Short mmCIF file of C-alpha atoms in Angstrom, two decimals:
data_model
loop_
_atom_site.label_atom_id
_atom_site.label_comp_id
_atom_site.label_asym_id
_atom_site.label_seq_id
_atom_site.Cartn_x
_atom_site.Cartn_y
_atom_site.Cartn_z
CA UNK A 1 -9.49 5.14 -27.36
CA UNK A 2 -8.25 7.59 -30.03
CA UNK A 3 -5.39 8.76 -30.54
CA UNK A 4 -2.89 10.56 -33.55
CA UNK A 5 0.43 10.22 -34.88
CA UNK A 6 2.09 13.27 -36.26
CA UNK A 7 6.01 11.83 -38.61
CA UNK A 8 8.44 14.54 -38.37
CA UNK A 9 8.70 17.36 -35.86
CA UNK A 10 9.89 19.44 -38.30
CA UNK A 11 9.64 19.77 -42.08
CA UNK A 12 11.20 22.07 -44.48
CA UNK A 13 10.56 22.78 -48.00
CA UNK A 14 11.02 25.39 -50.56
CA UNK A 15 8.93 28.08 -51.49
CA UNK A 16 6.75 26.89 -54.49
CA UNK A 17 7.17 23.20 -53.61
CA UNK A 18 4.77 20.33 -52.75
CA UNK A 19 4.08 20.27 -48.81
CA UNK A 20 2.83 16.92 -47.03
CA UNK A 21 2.45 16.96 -43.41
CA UNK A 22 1.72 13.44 -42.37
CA UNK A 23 -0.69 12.42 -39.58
CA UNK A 24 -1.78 8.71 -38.78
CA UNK A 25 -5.06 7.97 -36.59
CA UNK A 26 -6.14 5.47 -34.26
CA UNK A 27 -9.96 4.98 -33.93
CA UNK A 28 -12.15 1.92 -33.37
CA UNK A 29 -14.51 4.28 -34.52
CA UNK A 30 -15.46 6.46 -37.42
CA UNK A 31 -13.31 9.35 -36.52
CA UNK A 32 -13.88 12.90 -36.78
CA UNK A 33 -10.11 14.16 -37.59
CA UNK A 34 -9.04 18.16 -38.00
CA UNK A 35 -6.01 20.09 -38.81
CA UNK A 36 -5.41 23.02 -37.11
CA UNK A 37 -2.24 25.78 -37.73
CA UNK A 38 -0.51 27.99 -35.57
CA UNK A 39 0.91 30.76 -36.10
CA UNK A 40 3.72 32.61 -33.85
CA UNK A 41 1.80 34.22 -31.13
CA UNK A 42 -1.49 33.30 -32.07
CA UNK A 43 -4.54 30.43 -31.25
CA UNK A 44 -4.85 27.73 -33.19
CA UNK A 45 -6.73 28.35 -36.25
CA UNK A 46 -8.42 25.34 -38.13
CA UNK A 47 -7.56 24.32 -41.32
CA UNK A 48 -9.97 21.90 -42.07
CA UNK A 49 -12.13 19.05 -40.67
CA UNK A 50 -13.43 15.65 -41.95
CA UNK A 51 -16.79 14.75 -40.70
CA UNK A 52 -17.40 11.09 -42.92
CA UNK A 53 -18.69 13.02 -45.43
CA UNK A 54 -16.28 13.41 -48.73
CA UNK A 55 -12.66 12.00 -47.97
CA UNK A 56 -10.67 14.76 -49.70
CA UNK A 57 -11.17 17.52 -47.43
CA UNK A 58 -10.11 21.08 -48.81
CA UNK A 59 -9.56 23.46 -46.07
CA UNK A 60 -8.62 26.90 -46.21
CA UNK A 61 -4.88 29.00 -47.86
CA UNK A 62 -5.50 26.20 -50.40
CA UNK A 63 -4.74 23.11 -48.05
CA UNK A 64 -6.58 20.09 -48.28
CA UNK A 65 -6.06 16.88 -46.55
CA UNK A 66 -7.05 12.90 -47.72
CA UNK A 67 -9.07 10.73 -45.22
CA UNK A 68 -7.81 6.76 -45.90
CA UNK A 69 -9.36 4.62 -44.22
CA UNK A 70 -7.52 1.23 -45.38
CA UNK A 71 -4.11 3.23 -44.04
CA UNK A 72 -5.87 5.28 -41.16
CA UNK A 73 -4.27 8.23 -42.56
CA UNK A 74 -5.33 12.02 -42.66
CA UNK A 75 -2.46 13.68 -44.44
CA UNK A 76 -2.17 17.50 -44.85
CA UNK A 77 -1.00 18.93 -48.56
CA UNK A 78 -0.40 22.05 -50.57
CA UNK A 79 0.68 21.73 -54.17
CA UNK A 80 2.94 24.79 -53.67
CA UNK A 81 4.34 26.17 -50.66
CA UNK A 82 4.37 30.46 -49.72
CA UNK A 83 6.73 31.65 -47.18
CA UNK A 84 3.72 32.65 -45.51
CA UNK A 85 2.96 29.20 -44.64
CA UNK A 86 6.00 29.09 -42.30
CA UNK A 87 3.56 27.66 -38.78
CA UNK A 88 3.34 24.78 -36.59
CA UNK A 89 0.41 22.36 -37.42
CA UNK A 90 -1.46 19.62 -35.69
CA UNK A 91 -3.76 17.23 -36.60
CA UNK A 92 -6.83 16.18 -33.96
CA UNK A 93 -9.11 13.04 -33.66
CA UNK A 94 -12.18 13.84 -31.72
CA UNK A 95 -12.55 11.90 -28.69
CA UNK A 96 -15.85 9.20 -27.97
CA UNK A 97 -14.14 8.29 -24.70
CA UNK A 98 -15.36 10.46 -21.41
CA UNK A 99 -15.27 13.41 -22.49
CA UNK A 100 -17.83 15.16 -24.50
CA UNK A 101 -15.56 15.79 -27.71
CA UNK A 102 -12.75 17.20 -26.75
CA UNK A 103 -10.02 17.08 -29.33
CA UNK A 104 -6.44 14.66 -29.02
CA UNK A 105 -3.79 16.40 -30.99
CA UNK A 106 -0.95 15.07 -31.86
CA UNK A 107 2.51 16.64 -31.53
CA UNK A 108 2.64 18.97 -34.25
CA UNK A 109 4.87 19.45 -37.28
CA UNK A 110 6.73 22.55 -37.64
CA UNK A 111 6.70 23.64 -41.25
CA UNK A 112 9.55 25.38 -42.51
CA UNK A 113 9.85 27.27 -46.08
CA UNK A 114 12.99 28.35 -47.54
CA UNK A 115 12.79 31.24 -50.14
CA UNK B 1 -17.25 38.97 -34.52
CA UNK B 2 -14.47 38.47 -31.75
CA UNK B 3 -13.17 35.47 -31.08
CA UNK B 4 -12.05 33.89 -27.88
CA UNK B 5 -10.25 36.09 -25.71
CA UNK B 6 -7.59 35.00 -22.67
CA UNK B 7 -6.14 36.97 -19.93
CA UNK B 8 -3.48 37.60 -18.77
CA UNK B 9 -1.44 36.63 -22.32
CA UNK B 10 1.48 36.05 -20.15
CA UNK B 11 1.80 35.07 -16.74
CA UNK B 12 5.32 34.69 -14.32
CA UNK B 13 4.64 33.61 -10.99
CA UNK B 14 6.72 32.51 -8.23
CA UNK B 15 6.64 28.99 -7.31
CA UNK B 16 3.62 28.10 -4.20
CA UNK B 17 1.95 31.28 -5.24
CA UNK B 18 -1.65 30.56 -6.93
CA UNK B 19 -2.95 32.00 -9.88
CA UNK B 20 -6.11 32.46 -11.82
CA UNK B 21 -6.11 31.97 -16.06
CA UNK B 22 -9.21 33.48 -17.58
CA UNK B 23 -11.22 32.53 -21.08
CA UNK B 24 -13.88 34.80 -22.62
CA UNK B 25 -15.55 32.58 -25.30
CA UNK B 26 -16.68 33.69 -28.13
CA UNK B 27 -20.41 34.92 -27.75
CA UNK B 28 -23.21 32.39 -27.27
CA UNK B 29 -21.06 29.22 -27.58
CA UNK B 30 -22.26 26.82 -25.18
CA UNK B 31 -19.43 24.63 -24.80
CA UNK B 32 -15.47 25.87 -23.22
CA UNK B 33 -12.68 23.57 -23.20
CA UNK B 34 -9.36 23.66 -20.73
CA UNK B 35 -6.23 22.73 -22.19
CA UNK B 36 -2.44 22.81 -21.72
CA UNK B 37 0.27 22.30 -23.91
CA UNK B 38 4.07 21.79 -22.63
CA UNK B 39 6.34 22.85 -25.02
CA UNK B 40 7.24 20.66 -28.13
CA UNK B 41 3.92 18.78 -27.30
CA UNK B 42 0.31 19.25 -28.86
CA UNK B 43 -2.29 20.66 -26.52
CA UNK B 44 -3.86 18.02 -23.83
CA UNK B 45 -7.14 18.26 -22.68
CA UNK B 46 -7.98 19.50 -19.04
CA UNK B 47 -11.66 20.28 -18.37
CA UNK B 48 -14.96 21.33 -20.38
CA UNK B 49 -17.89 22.80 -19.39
CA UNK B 50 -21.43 22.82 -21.06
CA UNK B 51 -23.18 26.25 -20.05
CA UNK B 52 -22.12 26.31 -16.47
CA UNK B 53 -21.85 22.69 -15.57
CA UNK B 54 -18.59 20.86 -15.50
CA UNK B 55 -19.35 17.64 -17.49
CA UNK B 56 -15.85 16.32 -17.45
CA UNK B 57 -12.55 17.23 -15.71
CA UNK B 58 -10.64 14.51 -16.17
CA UNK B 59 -7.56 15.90 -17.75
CA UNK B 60 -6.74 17.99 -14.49
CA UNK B 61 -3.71 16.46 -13.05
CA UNK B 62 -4.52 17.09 -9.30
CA UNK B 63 -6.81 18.57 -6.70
CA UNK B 64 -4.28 21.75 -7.21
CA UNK B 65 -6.39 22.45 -10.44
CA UNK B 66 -9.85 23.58 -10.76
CA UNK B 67 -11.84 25.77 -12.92
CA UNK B 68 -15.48 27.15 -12.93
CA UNK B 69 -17.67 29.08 -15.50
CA UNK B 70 -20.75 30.44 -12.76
CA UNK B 71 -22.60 32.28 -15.49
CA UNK B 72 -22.17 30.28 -18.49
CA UNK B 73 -20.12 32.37 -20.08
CA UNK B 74 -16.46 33.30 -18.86
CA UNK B 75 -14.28 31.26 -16.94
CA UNK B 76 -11.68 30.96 -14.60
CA UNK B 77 -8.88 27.92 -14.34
CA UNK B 78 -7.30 28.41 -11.14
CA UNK B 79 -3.91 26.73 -10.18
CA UNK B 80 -2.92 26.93 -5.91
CA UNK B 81 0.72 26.22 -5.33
CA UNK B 82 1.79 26.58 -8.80
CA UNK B 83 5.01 24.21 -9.23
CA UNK B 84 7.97 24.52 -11.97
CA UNK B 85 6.00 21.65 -13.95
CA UNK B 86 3.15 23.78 -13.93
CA UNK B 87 4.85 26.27 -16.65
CA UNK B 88 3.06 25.70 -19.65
CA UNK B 89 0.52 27.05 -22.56
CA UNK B 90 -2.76 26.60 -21.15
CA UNK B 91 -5.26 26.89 -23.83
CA UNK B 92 -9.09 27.52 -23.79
CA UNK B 93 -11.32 27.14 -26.76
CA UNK B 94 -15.05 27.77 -27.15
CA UNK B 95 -17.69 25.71 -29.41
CA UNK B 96 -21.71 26.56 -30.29
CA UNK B 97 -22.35 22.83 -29.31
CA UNK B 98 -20.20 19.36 -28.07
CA UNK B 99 -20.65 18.57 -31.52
CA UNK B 100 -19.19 21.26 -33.50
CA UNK B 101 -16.25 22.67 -34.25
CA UNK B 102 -13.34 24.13 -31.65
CA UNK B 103 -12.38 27.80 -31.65
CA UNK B 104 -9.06 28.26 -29.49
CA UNK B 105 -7.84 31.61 -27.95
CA UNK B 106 -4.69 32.95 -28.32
CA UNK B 107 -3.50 31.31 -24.50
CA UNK B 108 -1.98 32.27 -21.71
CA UNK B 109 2.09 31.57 -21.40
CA UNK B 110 2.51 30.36 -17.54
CA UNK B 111 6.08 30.45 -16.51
CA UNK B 112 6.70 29.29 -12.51
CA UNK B 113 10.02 30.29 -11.08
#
């Protein structure tokens, strides 16, 4: 079974500093493992995927995320935060069980930037 | 093009009364997903549907819940006898195939009093 590990419900940073967003997987698998943001009153908007193809990921608003195998890890950075990235974000592992690919999320990280 | 659509955006219902969550997908995706997300918690999967058939529902958490999509296209999750743990985000999202990637709709807000 798969499953994800978000550290830290909340994060904060300044504006113009490095954000990491950290997300562990569990697979006995090759996963497929997303990032997805959401934004006050909105759906959840993805942010980038890996599929086993390259293992740095870029993604979109200049995020890009680093599949590690050897620490089953699928962090989330951004060299330099903007107030505008102020959102809760999850990271997903696509589930082989059952189903037929639905996504298990993990419990989000609220991201926080102070001006 | 529009995206995945959900009505109503917000929903307060009294508690035993049933209710009925709706998902427009985005056009021509074959695949919907059901999911709900309690608050401080990442969305957990319900139910999904390829074209009209319900390949997995799994994730419901009792005969209260069910959901169709007749035509393919829209569908409905239905909750009878909502309960105070029913309150939640529910959450649909639409794909062109099992395979690809997950578009999610804004949700519906269910509060039961």
């Amino acid at each position: 079974a798969q499953s994800v590990t978000q550290l830290g419900s909340h994060v904060s940073v300044s504006e113009g500093a490095l954000v990491l967003l950290r997300c562990n997987y569990s697979s006995s698998v090759p996963p497929y493992l997303f990032w997805y943001v959401q934004y006050p009153n909105q759906g959840l908007q993805l942010l980038l995927k890996y599929t086993s193809a390259a293992t740095l990921v870029k993604g979109i608003n200049g995020f890009e995320a680093e599949f590690k195998k050897s620490e089953t890890s699928f962090h989330l950075t951004k060299p330099s935060a903007h107030m505008s990235d102020a959102a809760e974000y999850f990271c997903a592992v696509k589930n082989y069980g059952g189903s037929q690919g639905n996504l298990i999320f993990g419990k989000g990280t609220k991201l926080s930037v102070k001006p | 093009g529009a995206g995945v659509s959900q009505s109503p955006r917000y929903k307060v219902t009294k508690r035993g009364q049933d209710v009925a969550l709706r998902c427009d997908p985005i056009s021509g995706h074959v695949s919907l997903y059901w999911y709900r997300q309690a608050l401080g918690q990442g969305p957990e999967f319900l139910t999904y549907f390829n074209y009209e058939a319900q390949q997995d529902k799994s994730g419901l958490p009792n005969d209260r819940f069910s959901a169709e999509r007749p035509e393919g296209s829209i569908s409905t999750l239905t909750i009878q006898r909502t309960e105070q743990r029913d309150s939640a985000m529910y959450r649909c999202a639409s794909s062109p195939g099992q395979g690809n990637e997950q578009y999610f709709g804004p949700g519906t807000r269910l509060t039961v009093t």
